Structure formats: C-alpha cells, structure tokens
Tab-separated table of N, CA and C in Angstrom:
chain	number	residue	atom	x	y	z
Q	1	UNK	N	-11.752	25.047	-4.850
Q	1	UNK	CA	-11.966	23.758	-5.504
Q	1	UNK	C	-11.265	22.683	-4.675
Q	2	UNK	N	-12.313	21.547	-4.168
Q	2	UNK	CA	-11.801	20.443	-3.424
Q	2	UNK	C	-10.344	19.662	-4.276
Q	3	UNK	N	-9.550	19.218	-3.778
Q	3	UNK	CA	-8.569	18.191	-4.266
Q	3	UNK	C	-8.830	17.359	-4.608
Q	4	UNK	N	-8.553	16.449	-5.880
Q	4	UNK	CA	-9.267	14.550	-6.340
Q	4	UNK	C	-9.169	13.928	-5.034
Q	5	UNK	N	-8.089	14.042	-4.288
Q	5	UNK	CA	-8.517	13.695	-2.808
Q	5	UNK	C	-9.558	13.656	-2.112
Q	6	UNK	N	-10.108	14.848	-1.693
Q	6	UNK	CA	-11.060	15.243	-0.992
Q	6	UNK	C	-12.414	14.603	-1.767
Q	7	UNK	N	-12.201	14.828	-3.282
Q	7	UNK	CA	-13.441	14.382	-4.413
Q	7	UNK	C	-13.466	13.057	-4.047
Q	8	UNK	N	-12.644	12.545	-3.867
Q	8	UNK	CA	-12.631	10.518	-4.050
Q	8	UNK	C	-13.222	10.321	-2.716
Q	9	UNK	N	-12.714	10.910	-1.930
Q	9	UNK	CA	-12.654	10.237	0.027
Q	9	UNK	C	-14.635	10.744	-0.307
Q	10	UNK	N	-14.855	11.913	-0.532
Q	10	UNK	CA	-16.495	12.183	-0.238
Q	10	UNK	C	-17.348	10.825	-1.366
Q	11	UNK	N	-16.809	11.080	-2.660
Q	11	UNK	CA	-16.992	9.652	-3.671
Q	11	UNK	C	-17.708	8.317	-3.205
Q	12	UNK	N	-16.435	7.871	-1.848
Q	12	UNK	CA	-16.084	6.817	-1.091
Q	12	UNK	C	-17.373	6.766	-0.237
Q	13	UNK	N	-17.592	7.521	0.287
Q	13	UNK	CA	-18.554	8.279	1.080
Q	13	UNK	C	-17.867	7.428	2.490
Q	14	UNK	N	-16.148	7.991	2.931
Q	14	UNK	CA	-15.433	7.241	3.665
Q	14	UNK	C	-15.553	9.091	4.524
Q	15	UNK	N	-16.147	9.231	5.911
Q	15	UNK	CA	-15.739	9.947	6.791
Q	15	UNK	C	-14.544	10.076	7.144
Q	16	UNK	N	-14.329	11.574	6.912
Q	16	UNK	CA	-12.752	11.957	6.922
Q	16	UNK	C	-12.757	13.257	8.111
Q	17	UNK	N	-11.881	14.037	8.489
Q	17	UNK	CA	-11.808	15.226	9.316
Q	17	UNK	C	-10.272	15.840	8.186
Q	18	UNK	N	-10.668	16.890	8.030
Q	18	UNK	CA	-9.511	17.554	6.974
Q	18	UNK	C	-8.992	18.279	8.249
Q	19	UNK	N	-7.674	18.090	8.184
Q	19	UNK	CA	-6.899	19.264	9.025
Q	19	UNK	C	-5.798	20.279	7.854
Q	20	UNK	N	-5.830	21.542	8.458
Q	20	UNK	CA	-4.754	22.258	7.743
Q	20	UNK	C	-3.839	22.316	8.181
Q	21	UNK	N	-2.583	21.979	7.893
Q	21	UNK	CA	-1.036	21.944	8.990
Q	21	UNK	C	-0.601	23.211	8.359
Q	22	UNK	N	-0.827	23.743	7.420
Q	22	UNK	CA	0.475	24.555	6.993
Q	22	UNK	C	1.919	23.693	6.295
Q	23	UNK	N	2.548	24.394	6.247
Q	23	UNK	CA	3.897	23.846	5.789
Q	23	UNK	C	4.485	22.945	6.752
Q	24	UNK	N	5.394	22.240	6.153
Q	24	UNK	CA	6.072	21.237	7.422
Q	24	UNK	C	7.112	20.886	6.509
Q	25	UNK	N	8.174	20.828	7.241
Q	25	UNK	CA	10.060	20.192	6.907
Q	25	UNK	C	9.865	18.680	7.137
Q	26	UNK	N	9.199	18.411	7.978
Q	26	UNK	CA	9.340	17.013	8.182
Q	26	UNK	C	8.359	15.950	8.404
Q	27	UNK	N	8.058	14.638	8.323
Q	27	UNK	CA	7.344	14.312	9.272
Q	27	UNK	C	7.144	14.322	10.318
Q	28	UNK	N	7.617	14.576	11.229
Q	28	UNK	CA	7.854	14.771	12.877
Q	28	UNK	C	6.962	15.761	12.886
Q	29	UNK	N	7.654	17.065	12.088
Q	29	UNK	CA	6.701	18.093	12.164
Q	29	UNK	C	5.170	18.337	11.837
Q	30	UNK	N	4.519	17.343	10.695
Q	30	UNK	CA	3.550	17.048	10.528
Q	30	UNK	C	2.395	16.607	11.424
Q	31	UNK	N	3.429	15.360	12.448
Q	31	UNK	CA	2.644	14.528	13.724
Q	31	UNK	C	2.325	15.955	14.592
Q	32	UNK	N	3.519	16.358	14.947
Q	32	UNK	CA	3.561	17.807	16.273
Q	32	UNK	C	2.018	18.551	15.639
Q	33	UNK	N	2.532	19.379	14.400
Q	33	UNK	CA	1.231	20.234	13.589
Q	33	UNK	C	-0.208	19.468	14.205
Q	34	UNK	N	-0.531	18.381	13.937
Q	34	UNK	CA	-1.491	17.499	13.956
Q	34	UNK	C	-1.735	17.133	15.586
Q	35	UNK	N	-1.044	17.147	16.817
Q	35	UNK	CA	-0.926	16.498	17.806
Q	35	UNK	C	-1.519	15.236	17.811
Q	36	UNK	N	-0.463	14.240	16.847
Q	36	UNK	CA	-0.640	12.895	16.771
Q	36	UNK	C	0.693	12.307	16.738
Q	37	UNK	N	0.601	11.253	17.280
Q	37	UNK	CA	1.952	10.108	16.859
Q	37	UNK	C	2.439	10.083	15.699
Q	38	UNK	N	3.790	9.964	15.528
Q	38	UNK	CA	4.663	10.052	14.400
Q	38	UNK	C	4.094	8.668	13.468
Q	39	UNK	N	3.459	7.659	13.784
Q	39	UNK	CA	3.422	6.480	13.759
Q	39	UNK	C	2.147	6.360	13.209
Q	40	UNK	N	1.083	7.393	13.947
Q	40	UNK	CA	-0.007	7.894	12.810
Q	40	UNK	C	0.017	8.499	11.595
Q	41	UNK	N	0.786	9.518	11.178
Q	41	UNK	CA	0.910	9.834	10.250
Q	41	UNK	C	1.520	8.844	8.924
Q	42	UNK	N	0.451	8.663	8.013
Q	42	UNK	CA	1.253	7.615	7.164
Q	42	UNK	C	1.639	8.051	5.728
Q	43	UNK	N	3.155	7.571	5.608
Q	43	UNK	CA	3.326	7.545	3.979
Q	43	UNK	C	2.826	7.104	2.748
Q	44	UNK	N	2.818	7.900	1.691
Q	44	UNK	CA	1.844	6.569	0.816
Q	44	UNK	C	3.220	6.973	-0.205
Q	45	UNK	N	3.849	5.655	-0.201
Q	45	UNK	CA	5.003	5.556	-0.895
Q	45	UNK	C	4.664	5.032	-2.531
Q	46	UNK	N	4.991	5.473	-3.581
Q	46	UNK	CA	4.741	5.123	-4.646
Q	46	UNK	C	6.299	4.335	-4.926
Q	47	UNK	N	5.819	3.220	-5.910
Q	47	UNK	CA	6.731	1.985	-5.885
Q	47	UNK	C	6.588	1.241	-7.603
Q	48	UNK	N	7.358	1.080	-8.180
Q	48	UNK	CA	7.069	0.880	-9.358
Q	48	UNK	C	7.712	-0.673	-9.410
Q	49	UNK	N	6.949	-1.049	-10.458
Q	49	UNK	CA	7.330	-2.615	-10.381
Q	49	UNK	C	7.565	-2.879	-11.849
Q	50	UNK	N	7.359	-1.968	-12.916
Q	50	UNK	CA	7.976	-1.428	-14.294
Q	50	UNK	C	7.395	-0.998	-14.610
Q	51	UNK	N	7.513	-0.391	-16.066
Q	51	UNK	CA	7.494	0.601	-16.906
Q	51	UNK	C	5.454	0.694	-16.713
Q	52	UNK	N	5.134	1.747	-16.119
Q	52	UNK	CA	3.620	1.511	-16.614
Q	52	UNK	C	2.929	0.733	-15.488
Q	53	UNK	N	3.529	0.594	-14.639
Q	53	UNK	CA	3.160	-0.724	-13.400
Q	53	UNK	C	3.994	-0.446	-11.963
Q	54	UNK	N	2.827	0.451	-11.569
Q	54	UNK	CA	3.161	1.384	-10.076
Q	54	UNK	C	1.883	0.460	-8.862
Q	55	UNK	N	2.349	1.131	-7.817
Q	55	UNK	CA	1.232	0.371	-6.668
Q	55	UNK	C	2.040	1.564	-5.485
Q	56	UNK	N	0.913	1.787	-4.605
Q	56	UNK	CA	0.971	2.430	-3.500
Q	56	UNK	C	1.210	1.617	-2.312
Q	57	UNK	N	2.684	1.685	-1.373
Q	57	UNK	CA	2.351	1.156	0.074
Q	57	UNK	C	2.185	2.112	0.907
Q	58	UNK	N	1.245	2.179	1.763
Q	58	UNK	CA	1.132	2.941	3.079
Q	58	UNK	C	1.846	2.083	4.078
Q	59	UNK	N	2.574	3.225	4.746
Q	59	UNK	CA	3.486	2.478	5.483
Q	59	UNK	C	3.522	3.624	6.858
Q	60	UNK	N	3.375	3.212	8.230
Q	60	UNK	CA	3.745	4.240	9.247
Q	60	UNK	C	4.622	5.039	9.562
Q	61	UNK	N	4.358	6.622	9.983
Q	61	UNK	CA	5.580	7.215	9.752
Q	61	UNK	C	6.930	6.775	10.307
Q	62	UNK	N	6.677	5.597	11.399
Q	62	UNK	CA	7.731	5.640	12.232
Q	62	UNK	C	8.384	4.238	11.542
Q	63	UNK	N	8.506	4.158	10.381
Q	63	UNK	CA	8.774	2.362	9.340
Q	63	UNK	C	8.891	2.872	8.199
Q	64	UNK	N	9.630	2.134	7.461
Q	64	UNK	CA	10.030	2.126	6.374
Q	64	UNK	C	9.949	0.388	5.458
Q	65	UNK	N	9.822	1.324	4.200
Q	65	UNK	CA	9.409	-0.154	3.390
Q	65	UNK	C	10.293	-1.310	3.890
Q	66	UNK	N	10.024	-2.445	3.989
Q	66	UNK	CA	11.384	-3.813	3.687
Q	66	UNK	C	10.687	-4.290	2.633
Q	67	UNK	N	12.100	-3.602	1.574
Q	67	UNK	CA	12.314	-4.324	0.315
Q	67	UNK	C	12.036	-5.891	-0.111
Q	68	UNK	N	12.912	-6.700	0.931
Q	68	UNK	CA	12.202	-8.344	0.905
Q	68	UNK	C	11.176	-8.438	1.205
Q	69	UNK	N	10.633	-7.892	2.152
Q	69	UNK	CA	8.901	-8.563	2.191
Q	69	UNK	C	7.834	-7.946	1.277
Q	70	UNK	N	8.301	-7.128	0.632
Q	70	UNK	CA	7.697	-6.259	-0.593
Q	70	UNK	C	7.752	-7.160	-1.561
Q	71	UNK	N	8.742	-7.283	-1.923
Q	71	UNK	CA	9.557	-8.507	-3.018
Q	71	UNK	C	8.528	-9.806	-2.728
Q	72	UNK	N	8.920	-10.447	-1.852
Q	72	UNK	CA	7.907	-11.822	-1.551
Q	72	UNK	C	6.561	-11.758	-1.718
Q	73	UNK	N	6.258	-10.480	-1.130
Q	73	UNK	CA	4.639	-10.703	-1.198
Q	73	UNK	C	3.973	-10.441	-2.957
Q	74	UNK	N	4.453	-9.363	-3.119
Q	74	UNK	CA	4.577	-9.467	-4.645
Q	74	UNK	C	5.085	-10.104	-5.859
Q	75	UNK	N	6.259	-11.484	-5.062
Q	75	UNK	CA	6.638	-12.253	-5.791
Q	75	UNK	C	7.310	-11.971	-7.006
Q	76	UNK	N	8.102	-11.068	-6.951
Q	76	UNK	CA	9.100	-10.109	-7.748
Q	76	UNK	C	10.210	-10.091	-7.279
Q	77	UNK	N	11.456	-9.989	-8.568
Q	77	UNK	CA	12.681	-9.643	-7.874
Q	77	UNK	C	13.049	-8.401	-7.839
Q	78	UNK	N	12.809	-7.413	-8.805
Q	78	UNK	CA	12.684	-5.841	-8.774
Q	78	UNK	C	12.035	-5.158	-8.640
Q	79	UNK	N	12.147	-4.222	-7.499
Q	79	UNK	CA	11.513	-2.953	-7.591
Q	79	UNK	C	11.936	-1.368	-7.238
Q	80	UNK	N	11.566	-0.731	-7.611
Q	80	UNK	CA	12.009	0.777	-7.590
Q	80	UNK	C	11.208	1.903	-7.573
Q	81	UNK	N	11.361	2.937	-6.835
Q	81	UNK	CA	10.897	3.872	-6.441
Q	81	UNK	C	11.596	5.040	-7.737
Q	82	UNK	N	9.772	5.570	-8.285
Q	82	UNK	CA	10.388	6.670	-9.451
Q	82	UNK	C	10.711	8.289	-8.860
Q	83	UNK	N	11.415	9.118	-9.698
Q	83	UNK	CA	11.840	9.750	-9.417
Q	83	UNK	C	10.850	10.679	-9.276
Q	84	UNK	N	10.670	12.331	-8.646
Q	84	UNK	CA	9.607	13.191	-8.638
Q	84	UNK	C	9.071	13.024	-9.887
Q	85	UNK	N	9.426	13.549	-10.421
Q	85	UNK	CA	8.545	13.485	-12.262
Q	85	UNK	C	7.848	11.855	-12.477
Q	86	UNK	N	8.548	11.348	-12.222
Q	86	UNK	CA	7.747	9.888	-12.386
Q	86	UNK	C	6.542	9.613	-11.874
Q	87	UNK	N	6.866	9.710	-10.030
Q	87	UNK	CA	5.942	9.724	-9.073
Q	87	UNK	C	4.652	10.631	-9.345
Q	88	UNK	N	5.028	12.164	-9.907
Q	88	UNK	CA	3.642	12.836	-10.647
Q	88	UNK	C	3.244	12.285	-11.585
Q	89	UNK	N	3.961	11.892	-12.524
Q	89	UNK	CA	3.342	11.114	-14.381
Q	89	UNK	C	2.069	10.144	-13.540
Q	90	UNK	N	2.921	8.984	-12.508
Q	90	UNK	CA	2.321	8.218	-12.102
Q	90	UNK	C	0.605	8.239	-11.281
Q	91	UNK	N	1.123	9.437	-10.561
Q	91	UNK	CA	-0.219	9.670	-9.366
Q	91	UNK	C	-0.613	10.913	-9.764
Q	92	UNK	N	-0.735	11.691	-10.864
Q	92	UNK	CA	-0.803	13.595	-10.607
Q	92	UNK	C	-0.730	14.029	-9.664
Q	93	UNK	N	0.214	13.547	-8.318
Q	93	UNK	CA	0.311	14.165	-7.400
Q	93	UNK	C	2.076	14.990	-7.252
Q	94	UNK	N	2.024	15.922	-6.529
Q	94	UNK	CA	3.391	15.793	-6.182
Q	94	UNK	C	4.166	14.959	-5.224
Q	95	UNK	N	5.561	14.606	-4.876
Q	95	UNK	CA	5.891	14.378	-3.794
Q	95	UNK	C	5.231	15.399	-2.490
Q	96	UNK	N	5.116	14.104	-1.158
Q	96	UNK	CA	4.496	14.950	-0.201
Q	96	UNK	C	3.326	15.146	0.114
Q	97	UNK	N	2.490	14.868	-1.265
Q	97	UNK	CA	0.721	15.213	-1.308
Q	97	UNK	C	0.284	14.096	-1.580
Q	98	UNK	N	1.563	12.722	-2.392
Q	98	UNK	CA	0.652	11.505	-2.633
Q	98	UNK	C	-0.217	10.966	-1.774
Q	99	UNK	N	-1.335	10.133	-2.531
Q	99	UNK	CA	-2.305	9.727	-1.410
Q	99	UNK	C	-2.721	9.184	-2.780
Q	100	UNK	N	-3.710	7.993	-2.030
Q	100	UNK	CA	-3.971	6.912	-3.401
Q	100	UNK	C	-5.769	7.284	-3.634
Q	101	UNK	N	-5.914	8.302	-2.848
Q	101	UNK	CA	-6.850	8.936	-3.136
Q	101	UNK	C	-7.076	9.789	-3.838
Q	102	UNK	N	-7.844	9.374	-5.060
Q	102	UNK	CA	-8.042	10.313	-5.823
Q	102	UNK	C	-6.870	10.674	-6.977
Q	103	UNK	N	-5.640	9.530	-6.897
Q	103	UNK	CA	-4.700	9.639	-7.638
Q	103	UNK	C	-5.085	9.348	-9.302
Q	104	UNK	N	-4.354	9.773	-9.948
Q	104	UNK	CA	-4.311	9.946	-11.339
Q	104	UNK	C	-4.826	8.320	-12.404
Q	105	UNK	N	-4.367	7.519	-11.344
Q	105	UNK	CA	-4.392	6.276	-11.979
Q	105	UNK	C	-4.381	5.656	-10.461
Q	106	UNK	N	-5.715	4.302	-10.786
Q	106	UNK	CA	-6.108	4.034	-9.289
Q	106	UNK	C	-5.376	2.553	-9.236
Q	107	UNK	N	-4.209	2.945	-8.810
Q	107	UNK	CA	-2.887	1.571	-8.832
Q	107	UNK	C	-3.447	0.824	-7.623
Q	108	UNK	N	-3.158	-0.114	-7.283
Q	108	UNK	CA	-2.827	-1.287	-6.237
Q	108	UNK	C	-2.147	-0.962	-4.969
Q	109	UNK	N	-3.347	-1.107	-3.629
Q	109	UNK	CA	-2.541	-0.080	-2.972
Q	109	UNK	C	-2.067	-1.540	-1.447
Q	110	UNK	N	-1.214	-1.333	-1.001
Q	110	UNK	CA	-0.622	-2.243	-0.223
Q	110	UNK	C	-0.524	-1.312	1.435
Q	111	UNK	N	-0.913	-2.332	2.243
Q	111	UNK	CA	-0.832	-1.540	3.453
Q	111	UNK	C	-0.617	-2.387	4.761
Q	112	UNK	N	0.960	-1.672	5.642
Q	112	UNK	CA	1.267	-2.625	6.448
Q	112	UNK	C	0.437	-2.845	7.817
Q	113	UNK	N	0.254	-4.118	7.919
Q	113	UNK	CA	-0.770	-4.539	8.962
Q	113	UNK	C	-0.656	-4.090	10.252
Q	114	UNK	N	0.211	-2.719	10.654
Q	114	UNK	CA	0.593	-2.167	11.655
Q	114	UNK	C	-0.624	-1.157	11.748
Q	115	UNK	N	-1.251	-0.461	10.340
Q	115	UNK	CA	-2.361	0.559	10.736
Q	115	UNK	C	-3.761	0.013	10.811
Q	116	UNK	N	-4.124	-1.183	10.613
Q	116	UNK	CA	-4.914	-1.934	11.239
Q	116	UNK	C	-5.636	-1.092	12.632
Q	117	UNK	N	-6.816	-0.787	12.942
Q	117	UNK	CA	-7.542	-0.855	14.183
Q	117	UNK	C	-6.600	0.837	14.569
Q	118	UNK	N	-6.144	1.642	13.886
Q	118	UNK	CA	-6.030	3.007	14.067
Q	118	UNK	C	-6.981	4.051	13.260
Q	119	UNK	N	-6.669	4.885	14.005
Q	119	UNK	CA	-7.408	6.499	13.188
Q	119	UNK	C	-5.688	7.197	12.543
Q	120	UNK	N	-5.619	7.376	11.028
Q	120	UNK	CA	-4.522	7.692	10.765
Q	120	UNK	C	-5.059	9.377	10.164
Q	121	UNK	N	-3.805	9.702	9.634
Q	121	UNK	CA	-3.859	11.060	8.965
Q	121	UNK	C	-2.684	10.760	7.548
Q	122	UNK	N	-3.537	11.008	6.394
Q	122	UNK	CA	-2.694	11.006	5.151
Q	122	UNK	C	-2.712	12.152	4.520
Q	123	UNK	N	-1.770	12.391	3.282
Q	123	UNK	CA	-1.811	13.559	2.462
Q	123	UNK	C	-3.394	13.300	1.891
Q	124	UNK	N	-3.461	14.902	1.716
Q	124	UNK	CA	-5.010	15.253	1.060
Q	124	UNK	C	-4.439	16.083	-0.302
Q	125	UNK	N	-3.581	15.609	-0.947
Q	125	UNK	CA	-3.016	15.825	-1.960
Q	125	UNK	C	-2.806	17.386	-2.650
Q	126	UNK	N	-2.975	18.009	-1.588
Q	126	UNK	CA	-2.503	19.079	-1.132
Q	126	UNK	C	-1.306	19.585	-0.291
Q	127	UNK	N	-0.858	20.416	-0.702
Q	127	UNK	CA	0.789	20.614	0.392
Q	127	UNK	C	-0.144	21.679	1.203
Q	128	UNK	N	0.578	20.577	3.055
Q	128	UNK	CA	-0.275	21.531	3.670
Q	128	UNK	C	-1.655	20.829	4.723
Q	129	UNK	N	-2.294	20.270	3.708
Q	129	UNK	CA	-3.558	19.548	4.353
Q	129	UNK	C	-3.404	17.948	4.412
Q	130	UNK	N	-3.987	17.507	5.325
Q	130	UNK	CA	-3.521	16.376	5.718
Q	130	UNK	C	-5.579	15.640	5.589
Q	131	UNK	N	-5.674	14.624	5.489
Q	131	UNK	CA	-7.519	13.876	5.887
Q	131	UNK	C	-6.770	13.310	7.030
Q	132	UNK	N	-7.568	12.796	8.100
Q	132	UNK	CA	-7.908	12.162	9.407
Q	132	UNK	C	-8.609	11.050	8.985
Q	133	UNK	N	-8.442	10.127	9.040
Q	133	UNK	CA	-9.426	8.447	8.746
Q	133	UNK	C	-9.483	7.308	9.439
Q	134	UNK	N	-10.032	6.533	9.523
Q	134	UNK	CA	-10.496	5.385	10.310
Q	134	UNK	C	-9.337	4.809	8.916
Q	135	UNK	N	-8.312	3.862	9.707
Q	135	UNK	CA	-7.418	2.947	8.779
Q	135	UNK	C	-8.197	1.537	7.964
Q	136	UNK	N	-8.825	1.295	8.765
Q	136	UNK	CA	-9.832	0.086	8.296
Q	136	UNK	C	-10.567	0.190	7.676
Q	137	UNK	N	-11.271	1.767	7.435
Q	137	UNK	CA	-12.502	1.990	6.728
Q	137	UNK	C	-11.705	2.106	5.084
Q	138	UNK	N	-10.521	3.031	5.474
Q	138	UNK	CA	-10.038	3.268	3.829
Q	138	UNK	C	-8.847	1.948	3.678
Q	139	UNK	N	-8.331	0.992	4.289
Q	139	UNK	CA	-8.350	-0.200	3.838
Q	139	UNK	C	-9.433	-0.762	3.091
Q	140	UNK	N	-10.713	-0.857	3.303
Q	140	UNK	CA	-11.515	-1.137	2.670
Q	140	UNK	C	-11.936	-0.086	1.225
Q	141	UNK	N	-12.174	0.898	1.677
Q	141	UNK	CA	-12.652	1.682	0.751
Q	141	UNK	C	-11.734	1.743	-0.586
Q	142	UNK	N	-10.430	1.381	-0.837
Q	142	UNK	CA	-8.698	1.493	-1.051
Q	142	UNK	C	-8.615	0.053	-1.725
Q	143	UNK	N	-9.307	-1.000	-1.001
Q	143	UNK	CA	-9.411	-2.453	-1.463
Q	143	UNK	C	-7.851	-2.817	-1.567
Q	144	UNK	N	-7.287	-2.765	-0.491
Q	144	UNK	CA	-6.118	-2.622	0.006
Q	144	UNK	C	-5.764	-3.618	0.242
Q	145	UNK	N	-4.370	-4.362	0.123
Q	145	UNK	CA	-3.382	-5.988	0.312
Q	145	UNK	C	-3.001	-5.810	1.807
Q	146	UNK	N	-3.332	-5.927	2.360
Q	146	UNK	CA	-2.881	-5.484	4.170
Q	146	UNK	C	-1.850	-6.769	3.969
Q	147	UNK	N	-0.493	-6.526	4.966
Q	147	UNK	CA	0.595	-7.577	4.999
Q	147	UNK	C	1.684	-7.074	6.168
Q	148	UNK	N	2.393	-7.235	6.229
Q	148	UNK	CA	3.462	-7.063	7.121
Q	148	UNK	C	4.791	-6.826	6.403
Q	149	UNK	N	4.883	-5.715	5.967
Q	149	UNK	CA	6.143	-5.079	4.345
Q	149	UNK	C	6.588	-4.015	4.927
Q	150	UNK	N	6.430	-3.671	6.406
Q	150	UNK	CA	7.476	-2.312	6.840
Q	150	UNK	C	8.547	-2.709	8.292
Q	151	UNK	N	9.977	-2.383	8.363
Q	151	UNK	CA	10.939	-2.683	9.178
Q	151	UNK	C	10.980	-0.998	10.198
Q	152	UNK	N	11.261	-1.000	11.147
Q	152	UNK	CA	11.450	-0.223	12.221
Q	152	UNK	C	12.101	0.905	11.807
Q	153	UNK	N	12.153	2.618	11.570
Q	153	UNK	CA	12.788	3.272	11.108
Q	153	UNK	C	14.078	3.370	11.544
Q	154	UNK	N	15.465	3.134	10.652
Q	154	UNK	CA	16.564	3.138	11.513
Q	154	UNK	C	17.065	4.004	12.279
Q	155	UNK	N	17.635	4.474	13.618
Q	155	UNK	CA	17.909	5.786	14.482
Q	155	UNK	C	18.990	6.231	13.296
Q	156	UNK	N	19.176	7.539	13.694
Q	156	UNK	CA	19.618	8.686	12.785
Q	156	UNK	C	20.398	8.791	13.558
C-alpha cells in the first residue's frame, strides 16, 4: 500500500522518482544514500503558530529556519515547533517522514527561495524512502509562500 505521500504526489499528477535509502542516522547520510547534495535534500519542518494552527517550511538540508524572518513574513511574534506527538496529531506523519504531502491536514506550506530552479528529494512519509522532484513543480503543486526564512547551518 502506497503512502498518502505517494497517493497525493500521483493525485498532483506532480512527476516524482521514489528512491529507497534504507535507514539513515542523519541527513548527511540521507544525501550520501541518495548521491545528492546535502543542500538537496530538504526538511519539511513543522512549525506551529498556536493551538490548532501549524504550517510547513521546507527548508535546505544545509539551513536552518531564521526565526525572525519566519516571524516577519508571517507577521507574528510567536512561534514554536511541537513536540513528536504533536508533529504526528498535526501531520499523521512521524518525525523524519514529514512531508506536506499527503499530510493529515493540508496546512500552509512555506518554502525558502534557495530551492527555487532545483530537483530536490523529500520524505515520502515513509522511514526509509525519500520522492525526487522538480522544486518548482511541487512549489506549485504545494501552493507554496516561497521567501527567504532560512540562515546558513551553524559549523558543529
């Protein structure tokens, strides 16, 4: 049985390439699995803005949200990221598999203007499988806020 993932993206009738990675510890390990840039692989960060009032940013693996330009563009002073249980209530997904595809509730999805004019790879809401996509096509398909809301990942 396909994933609401896989159901939505064919839905979409948005051309995808499913890859199977297997397990992975990390993102790094995900890009390697995939032989793609860390920078391709994207997060779909679930983000709550209150009680009942979630939105998805896709953000590149190699970036992380900035809180202020999240804040501004959404014109909010709070926001917060729910906990695993939340993040499932929110998306029926688990951590790891989110993807605003095919999620539980089809929230507001935000995406930084860095994956613009790429071929990315997101969770297929499966642990394990990853979709392959044209970024522009599921910007569109996603009806997606494209903006500039992710800062440089800090070195470790």
């Amino acid at each position: 049985m396909p994933s609401p993932a896989i159901t939505a993206l064919d839905a979409a009738g948005l051309p995808y390439r499913l890859f199977s990675r297997g397990e992975v510890g990390s993102l790094a390990e995900a890009a390697a699995a995939q032989g793609v840039a860390v920078s391709d692989v994207v997060k779909t960060i679930v983000v709550r803005r209150a009680a009942d009032d979630h939105l998805f940013v896709l953000t590149p693996g190699d970036r992380v949200i900035s809180w202020p330009k999240l804040r501004a563009l959404l014109g909010v002073q709070r926001l917060s990221m729910p906990d695993a249980a939340g993040a499932r209530a929110a998306t029926g997904y688990e951590r790891g598999t989110i993807t605003p595809f095919g999620a539980s509730t089809a929230w507001p999805v935000i995406a930084d203007e860095r994956l613009r004019g790429r071929e990315i790879s997101l969770g297929a809401g499966v642990r394990g499988l990853a979709v392959t996509v044209d970024a522009d096509a599921a910007i569109v398909a996603l009806d997606a806020t494209v903006a500039d809301v992710t800062d440089p990942q800090p070195a470790r």
